[in-house]
mmCIF file with all atom_site columns, C-alpha atoms in Angstrom:
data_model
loop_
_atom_site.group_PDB
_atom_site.id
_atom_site.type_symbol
_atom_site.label_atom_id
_atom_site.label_alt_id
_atom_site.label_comp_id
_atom_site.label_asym_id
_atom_site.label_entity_id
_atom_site.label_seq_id
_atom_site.pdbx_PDB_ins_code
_atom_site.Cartn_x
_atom_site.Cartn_y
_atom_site.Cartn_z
_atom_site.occupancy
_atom_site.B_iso_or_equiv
_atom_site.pdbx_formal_charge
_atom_site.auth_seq_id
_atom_site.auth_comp_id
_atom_site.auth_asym_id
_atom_site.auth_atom_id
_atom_site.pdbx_PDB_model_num
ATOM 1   C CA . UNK A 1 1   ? -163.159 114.552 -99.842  1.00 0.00 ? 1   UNK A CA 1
ATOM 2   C CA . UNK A 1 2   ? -165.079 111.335 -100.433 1.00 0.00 ? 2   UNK A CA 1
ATOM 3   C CA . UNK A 1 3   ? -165.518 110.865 -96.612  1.00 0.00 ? 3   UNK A CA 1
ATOM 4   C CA . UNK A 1 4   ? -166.713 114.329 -95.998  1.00 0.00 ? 4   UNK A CA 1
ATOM 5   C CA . UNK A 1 5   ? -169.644 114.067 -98.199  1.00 0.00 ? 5   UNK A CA 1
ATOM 6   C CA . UNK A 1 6   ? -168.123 115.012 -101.585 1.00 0.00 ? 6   UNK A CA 1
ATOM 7   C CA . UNK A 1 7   ? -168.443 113.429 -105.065 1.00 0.00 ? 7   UNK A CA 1
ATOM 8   C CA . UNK A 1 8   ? -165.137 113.701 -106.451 1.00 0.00 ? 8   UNK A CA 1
ATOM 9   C CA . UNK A 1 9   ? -164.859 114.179 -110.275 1.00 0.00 ? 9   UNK A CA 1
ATOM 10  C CA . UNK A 1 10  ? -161.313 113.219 -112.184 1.00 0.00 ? 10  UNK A CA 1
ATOM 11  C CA . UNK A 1 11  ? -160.980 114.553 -115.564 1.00 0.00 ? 11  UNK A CA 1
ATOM 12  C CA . UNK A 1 12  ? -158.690 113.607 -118.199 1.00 0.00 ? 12  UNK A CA 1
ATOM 13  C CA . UNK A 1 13  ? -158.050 116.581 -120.262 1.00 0.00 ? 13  UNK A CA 1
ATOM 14  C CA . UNK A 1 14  ? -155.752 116.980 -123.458 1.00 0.00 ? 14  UNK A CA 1
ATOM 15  C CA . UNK A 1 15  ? -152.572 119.140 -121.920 1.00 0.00 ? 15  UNK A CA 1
ATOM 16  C CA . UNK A 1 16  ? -153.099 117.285 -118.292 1.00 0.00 ? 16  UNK A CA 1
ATOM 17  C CA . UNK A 1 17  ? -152.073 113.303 -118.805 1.00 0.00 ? 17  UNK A CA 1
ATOM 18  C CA . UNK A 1 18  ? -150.155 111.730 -121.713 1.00 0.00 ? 18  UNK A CA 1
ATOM 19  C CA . UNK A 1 19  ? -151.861 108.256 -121.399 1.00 0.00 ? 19  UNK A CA 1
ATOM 20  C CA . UNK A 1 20  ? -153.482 108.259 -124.943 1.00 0.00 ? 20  UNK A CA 1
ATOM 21  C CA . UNK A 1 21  ? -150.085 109.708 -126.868 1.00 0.00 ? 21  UNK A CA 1
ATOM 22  C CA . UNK A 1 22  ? -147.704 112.478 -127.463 1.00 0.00 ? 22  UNK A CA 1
ATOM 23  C CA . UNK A 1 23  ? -150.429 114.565 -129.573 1.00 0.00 ? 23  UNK A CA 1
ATOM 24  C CA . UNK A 1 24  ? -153.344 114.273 -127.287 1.00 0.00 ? 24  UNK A CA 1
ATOM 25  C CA . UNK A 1 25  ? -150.836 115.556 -124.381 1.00 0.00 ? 25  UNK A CA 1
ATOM 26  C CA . UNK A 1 26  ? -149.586 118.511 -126.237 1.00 0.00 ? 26  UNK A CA 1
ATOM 27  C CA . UNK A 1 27  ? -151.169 121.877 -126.170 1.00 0.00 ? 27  UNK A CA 1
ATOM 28  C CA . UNK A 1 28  ? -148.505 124.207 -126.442 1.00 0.00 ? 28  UNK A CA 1
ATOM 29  C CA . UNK A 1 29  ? -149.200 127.769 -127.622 1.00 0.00 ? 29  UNK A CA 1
ATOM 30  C CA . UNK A 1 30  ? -153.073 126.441 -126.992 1.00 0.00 ? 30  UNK A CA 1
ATOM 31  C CA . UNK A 1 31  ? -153.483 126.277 -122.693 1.00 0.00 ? 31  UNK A CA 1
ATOM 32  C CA . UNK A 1 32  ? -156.873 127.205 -121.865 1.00 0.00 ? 32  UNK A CA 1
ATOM 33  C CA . UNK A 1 33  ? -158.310 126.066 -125.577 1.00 0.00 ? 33  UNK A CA 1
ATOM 34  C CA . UNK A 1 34  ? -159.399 122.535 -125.773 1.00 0.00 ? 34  UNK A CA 1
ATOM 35  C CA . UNK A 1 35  ? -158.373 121.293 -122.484 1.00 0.00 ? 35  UNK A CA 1
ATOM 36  C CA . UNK A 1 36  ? -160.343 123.961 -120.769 1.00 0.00 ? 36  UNK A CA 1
ATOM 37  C CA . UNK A 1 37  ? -163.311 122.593 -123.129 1.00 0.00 ? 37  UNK A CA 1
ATOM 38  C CA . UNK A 1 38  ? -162.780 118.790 -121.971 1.00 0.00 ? 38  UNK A CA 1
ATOM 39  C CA . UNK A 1 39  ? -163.088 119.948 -118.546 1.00 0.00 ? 39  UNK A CA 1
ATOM 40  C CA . UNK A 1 40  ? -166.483 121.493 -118.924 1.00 0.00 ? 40  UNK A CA 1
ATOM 41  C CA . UNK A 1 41  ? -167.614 118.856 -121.759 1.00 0.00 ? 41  UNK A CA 1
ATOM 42  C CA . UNK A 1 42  ? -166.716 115.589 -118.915 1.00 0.00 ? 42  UNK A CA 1
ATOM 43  C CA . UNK A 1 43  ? -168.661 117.942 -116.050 1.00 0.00 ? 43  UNK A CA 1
ATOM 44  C CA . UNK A 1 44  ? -171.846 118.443 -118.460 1.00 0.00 ? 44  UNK A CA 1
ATOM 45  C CA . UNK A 1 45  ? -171.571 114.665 -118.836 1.00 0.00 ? 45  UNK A CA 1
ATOM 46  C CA . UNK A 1 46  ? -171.510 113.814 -115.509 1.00 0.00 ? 46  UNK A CA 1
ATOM 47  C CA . UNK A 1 47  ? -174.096 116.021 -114.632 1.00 0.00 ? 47  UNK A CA 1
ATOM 48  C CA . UNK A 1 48  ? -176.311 114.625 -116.960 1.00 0.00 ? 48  UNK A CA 1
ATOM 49  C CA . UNK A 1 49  ? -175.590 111.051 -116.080 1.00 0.00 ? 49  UNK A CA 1
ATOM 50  C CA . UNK A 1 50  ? -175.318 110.884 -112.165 1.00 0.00 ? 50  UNK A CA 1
ATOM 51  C CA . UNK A 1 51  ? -178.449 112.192 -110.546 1.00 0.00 ? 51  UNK A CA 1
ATOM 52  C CA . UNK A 1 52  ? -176.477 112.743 -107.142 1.00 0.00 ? 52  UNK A CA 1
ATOM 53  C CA . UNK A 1 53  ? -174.475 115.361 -108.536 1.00 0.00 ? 53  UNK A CA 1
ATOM 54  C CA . UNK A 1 54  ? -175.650 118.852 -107.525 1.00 0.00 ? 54  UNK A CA 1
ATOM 55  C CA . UNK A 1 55  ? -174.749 121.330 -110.392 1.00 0.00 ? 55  UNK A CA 1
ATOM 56  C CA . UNK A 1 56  ? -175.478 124.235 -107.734 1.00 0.00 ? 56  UNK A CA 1
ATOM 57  C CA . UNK A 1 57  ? -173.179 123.261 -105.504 1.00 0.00 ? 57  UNK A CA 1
ATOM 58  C CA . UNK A 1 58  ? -169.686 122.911 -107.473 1.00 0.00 ? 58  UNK A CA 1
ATOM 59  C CA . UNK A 1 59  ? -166.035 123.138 -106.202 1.00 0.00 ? 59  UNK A CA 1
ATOM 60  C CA . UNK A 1 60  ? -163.194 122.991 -108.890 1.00 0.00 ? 60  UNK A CA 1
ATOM 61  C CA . UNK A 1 61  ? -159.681 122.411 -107.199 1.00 0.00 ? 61  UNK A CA 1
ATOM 62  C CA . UNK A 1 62  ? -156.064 121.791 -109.232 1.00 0.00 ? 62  UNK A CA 1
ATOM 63  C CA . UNK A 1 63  ? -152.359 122.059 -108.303 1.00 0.00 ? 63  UNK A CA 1
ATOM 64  C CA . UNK A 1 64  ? -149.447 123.249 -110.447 1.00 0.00 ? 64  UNK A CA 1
ATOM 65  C CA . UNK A 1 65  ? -150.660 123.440 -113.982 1.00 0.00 ? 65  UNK A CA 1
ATOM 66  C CA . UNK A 1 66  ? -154.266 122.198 -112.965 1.00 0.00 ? 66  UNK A CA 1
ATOM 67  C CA . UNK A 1 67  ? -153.848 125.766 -110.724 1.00 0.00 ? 67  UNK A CA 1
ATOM 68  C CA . UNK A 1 68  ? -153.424 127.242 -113.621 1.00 0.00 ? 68  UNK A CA 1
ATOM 69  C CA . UNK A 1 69  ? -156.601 125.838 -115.453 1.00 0.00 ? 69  UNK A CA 1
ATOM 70  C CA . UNK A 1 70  ? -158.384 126.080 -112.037 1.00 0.00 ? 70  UNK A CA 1
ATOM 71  C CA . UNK A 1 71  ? -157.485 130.198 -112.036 1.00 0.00 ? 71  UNK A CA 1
ATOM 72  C CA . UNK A 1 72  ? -158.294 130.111 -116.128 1.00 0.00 ? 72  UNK A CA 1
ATOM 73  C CA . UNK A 1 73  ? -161.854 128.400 -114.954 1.00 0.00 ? 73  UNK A CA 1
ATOM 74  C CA . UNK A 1 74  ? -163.387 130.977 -112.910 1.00 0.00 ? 74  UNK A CA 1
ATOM 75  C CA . UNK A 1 75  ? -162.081 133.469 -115.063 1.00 0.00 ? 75  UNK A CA 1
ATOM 76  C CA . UNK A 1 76  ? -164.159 132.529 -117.933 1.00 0.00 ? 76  UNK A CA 1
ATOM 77  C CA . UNK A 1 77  ? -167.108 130.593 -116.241 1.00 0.00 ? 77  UNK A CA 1
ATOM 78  C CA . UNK A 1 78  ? -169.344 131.569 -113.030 1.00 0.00 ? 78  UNK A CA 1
ATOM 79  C CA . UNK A 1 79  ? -170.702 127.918 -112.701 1.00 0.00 ? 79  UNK A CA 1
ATOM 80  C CA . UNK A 1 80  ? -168.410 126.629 -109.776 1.00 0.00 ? 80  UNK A CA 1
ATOM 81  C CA . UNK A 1 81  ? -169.601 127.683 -105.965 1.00 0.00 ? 81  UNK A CA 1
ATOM 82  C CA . UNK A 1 82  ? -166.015 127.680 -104.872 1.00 0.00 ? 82  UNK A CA 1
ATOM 83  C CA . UNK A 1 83  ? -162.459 127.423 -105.937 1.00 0.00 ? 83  UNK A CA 1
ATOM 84  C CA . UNK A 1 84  ? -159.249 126.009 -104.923 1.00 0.00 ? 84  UNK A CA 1
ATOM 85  C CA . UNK A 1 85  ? -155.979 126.941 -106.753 1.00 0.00 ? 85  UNK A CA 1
ATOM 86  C CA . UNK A 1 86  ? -152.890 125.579 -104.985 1.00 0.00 ? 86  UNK A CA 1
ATOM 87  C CA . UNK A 1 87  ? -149.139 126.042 -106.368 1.00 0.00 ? 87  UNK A CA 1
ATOM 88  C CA . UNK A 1 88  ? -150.709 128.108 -109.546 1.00 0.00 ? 88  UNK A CA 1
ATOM 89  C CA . UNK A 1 89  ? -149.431 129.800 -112.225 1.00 0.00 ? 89  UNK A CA 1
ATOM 90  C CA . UNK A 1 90  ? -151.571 132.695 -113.167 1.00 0.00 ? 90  UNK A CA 1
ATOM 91  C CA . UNK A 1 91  ? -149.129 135.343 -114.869 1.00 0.00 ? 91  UNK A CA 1
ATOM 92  C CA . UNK A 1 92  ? -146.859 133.637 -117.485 1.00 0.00 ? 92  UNK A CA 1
ATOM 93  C CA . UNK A 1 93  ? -145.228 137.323 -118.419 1.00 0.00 ? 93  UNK A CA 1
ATOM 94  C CA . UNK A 1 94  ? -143.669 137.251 -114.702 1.00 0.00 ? 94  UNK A CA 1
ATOM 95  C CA . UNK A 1 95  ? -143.306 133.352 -114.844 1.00 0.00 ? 95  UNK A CA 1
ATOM 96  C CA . UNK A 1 96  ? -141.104 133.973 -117.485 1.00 0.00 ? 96  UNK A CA 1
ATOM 97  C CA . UNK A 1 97  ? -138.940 135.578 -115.160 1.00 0.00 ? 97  UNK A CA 1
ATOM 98  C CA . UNK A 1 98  ? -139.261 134.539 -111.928 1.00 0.00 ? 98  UNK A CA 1
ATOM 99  C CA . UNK A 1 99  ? -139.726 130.608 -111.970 1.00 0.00 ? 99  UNK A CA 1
ATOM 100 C CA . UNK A 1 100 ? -136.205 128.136 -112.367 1.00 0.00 ? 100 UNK A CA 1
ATOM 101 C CA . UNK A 1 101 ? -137.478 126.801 -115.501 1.00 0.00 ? 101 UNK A CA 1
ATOM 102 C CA . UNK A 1 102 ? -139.242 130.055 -116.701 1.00 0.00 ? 102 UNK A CA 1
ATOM 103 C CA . UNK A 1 103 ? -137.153 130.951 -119.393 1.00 0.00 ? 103 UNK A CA 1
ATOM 104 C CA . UNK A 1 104 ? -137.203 127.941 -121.569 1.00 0.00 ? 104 UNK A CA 1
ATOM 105 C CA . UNK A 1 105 ? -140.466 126.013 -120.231 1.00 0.00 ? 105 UNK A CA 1
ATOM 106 C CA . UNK A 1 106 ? -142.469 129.370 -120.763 1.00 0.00 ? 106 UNK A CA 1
ATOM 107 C CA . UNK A 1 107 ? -141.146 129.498 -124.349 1.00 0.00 ? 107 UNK A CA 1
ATOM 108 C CA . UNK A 1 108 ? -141.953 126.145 -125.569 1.00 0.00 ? 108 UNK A CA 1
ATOM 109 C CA . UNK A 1 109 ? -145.577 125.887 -123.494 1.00 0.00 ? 109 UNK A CA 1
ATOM 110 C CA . UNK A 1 110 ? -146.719 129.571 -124.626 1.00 0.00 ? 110 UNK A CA 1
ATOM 111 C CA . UNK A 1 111 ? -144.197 131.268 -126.764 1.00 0.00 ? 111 UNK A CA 1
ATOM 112 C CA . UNK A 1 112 ? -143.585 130.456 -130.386 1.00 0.00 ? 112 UNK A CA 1
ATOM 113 C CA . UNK A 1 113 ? -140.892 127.959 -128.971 1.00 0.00 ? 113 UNK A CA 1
ATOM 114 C CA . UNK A 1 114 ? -137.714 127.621 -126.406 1.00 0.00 ? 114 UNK A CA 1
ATOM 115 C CA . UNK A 1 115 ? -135.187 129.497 -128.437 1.00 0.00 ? 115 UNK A CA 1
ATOM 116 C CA . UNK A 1 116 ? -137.923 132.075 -129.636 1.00 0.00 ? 116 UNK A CA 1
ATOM 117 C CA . UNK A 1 117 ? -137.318 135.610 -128.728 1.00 0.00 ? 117 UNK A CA 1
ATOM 118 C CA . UNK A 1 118 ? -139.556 136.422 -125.443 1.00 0.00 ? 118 UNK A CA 1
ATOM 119 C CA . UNK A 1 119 ? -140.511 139.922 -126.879 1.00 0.00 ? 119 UNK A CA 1
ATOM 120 C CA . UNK A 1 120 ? -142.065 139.023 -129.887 1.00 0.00 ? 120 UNK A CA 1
ATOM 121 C CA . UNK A 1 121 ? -144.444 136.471 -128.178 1.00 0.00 ? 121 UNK A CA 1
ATOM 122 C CA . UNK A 1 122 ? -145.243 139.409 -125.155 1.00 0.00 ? 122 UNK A CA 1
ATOM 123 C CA . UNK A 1 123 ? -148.956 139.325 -126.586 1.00 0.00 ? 123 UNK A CA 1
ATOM 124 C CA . UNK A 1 124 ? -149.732 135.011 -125.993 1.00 0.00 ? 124 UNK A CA 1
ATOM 125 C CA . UNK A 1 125 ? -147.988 135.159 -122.658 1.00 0.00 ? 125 UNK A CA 1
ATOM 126 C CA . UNK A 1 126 ? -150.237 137.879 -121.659 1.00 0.00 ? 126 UNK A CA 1
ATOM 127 C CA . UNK A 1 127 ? -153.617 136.296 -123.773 1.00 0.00 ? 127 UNK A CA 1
ATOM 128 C CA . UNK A 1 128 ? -152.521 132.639 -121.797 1.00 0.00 ? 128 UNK A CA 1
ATOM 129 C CA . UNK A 1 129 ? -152.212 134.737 -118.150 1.00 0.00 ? 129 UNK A CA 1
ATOM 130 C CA . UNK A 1 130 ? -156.022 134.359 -116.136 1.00 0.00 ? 130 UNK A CA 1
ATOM 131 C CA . UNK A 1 131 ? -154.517 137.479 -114.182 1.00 0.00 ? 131 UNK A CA 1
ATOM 132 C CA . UNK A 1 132 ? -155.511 139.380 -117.395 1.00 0.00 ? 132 UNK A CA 1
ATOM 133 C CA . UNK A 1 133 ? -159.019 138.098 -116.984 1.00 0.00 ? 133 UNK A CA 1
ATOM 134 C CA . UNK A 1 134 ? -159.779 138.347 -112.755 1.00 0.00 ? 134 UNK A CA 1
ATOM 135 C CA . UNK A 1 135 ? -162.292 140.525 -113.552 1.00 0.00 ? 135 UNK A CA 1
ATOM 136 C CA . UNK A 1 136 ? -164.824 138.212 -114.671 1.00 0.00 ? 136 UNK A CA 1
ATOM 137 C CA . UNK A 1 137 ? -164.166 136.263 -111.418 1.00 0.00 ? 137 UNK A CA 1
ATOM 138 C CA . UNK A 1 138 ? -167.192 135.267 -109.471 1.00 0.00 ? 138 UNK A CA 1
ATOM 139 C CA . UNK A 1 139 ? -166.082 132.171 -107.354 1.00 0.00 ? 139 UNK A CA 1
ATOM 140 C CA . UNK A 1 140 ? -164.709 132.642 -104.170 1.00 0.00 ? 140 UNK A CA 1
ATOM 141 C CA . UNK A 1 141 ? -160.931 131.676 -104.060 1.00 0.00 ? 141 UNK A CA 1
ATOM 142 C CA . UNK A 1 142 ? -158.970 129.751 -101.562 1.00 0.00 ? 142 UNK A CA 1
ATOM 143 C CA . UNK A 1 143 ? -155.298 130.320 -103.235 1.00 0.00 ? 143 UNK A CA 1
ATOM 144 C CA . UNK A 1 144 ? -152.382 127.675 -101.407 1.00 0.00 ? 144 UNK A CA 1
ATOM 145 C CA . UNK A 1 145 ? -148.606 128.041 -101.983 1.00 0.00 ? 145 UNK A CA 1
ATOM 146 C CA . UNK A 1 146 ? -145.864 127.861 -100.271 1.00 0.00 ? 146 UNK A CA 1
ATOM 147 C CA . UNK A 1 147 ? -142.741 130.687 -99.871  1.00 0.00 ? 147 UNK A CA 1
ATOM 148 C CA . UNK A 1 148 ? -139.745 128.471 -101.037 1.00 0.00 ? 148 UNK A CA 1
ATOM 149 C CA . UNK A 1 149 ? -141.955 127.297 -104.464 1.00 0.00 ? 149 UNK A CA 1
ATOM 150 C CA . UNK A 1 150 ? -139.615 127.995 -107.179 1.00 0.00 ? 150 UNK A CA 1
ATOM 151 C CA . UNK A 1 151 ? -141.530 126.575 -110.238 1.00 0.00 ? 151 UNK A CA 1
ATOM 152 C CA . UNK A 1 152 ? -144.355 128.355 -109.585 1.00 0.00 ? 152 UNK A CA 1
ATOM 153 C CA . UNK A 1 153 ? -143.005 130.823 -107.588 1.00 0.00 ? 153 UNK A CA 1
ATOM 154 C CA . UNK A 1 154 ? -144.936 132.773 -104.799 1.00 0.00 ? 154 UNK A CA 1
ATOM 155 C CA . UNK A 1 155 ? -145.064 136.077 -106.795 1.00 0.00 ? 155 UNK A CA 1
ATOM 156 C CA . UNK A 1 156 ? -147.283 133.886 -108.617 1.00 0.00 ? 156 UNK A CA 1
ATOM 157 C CA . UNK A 1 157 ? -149.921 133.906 -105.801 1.00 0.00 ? 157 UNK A CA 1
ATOM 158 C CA . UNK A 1 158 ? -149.659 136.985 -104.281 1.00 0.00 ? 158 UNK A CA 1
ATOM 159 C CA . UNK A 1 159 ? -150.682 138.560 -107.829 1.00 0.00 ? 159 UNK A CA 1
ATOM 160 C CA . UNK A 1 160 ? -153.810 136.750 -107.918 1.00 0.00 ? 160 UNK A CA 1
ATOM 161 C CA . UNK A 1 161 ? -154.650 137.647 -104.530 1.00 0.00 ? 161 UNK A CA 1
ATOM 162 C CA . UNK A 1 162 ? -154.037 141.258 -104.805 1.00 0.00 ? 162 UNK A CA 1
ATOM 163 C CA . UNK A 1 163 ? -156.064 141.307 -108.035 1.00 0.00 ? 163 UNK A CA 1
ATOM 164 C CA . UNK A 1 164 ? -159.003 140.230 -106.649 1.00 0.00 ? 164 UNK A CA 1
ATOM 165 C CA . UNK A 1 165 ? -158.975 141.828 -103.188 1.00 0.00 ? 165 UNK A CA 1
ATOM 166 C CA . UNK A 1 166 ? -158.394 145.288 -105.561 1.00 0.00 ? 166 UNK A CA 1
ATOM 167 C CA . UNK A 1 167 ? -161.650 144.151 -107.179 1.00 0.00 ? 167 UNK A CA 1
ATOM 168 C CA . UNK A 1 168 ? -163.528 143.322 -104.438 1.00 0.00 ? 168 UNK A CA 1
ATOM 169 C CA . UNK A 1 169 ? -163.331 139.549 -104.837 1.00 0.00 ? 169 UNK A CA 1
ATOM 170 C CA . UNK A 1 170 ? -164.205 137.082 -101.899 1.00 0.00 ? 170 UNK A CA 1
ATOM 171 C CA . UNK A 1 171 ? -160.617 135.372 -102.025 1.00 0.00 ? 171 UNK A CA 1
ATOM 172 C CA . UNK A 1 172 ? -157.788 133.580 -98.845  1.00 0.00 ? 172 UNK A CA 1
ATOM 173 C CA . UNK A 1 173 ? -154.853 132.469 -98.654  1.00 0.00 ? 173 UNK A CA 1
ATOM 174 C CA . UNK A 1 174 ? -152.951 130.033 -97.056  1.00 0.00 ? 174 UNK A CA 1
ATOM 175 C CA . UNK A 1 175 ? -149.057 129.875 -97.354  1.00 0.00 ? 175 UNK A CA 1
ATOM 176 C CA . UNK A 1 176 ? -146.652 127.875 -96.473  1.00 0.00 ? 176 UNK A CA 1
ATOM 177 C CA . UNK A 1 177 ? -143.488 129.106 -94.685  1.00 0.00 ? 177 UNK A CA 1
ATOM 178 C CA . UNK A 1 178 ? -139.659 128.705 -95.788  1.00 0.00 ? 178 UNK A CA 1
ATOM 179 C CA . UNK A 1 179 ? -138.553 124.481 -95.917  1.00 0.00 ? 179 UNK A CA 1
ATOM 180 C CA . UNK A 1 180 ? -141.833 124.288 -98.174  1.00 0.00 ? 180 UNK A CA 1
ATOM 181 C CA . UNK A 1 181 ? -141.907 123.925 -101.986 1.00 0.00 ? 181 UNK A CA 1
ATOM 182 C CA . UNK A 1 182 ? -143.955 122.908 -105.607 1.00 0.00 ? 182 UNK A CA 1
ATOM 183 C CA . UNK A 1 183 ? -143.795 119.363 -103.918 1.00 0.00 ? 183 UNK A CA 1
ATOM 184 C CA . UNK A 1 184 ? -145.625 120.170 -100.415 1.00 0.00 ? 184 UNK A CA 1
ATOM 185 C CA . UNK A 1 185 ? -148.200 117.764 -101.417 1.00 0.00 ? 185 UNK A CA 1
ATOM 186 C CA . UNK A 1 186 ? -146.544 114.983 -101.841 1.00 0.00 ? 186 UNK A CA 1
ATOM 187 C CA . UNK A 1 187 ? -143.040 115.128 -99.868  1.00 0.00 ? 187 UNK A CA 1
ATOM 188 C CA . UNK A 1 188 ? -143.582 118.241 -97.472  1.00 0.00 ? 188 UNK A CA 1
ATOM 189 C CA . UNK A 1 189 ? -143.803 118.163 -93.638  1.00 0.00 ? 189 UNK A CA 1
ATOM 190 C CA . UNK A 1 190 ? -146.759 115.875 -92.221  1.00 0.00 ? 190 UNK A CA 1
ATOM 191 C CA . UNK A 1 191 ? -147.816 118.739 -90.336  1.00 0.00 ? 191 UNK A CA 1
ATOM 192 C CA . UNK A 1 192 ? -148.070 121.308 -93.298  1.00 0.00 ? 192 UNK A CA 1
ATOM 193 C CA . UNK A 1 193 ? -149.679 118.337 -95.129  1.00 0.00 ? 193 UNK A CA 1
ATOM 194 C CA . UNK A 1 194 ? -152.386 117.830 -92.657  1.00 0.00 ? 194 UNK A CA 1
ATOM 195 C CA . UNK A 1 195 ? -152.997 121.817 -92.386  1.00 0.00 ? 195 UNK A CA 1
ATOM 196 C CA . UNK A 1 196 ? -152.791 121.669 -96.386  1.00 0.00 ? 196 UNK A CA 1
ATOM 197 C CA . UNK A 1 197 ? -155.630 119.039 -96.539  1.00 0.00 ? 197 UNK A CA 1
ATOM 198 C CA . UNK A 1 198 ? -158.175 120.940 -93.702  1.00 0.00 ? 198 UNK A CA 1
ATOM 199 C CA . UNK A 1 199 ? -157.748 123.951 -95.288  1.00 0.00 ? 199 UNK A CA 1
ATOM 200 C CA . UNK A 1 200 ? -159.197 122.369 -98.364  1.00 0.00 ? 200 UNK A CA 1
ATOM 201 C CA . UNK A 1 201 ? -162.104 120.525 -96.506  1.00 0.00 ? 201 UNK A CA 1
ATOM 202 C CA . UNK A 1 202 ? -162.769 123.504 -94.693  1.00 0.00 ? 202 UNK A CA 1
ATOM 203 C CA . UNK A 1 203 ? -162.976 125.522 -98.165  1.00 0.00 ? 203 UNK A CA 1
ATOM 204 C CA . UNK A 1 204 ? -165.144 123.459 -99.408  1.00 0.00 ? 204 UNK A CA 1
ATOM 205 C CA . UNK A 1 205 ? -167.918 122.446 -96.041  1.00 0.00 ? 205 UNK A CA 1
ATOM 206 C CA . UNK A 1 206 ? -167.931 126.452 -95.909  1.00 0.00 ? 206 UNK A CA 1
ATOM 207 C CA . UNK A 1 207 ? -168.581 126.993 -99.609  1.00 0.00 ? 207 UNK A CA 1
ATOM 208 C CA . UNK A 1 208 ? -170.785 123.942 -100.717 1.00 0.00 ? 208 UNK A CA 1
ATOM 209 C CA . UNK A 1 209 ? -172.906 122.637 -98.150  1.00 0.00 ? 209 UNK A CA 1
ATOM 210 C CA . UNK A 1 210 ? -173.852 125.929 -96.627  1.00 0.00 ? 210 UNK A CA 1
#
């Protein structure tokens, strides 16, 4: 991104790194709270202290749970230009049911804890879900996943992008086909890789420098 023109921003949100300790990392029953706050809170700090940063022209990208915080962004700001939400999680009633670790990982992250009774909790997974909240959506959305991604699984995708096309939202897709999984980024097929990282580019010349 940096050799395209971009200033690239890395937060270090409570929920997304455990490099402080256990508490700082844990925000279970609480995504979308304070972490959601650190990410806007570092971005008004940046802004204010780097004169090169353009706060017109802002992309926000994440993958896996940061595609979760990147859908829960533009639902409840307008301030990015363009979006990027790749390997996302963005219905956690459905995740629940549909990813391999759904049943227990949804529990402890959202519910009232892994052995908790799914039912009773109905209410946070749907409060926690940004699908509950696409109308608010301004940003146009480039959404990335791939067919054979079984933590987050596809269904997870193809929500969000019938959501917004319902509502008249400016939203792609790109998807990856069957060999490709939640670790495309890192261990898929050079090929998907490279067509992975243009598509993001590409996103992003359209969407901020135009």
């Amino acid at each position: 991104m940096t050799s395209e023109g971009f200033a690239v921003i890395f937060m270090n949100p409570r929920g997304g790194s455990d490099g402080y300790d256990e508490e700082f990392a844990d925000i279970r029953g609480h995504y979308g709270e304070r972490d959601y706050e650190d990410l806007m809170e570092g971005l008004d700090y940046v802004i204010r202290n780097y004169d090169f940063i353009d706060p017109n022209r802002l992309g926000v990208i994440g993958g896996s749970y940061g595609g979760f915080m990147t859908n829960w962004v533009i639902t409840h700001t307008d301030r990015f230009r363009a979006a990027i939400t790749d390997r996302s999680i963005s219905n956690w009633v459905s995740f629940f049911g549909a990813s391999d670790i759904g049943p227990y990982f949804a529990n402890d992250q959202i519910g009232g804890g892994e052995n908790r009774d799914f039912w009773t909790y109905l209410e946070s997974y749907t409060a926690k879900s940004p699908i509950m909240y696409v109308k608010n959506v301004k940003t146009p959305l480039l959404i990335i996943h791939s067919l054979e991604d079984y933590r987050c699984w596809f269904e997870q995708a193809i929500q969000l992008y019938t959501a917004l096309k319902y509502l008249g939202k400016e939203v792609r897709m790109v998807v990856f086909p069957g060999g490709e999984n939640h670790d495309l980024s890192r261990f898929g097929k050079p090929n998907h890789r490279i067509v992975r990282l243009r598509a993001i580019v590409d996103w992003f010349n359209e969407k901020l420098k135009a």
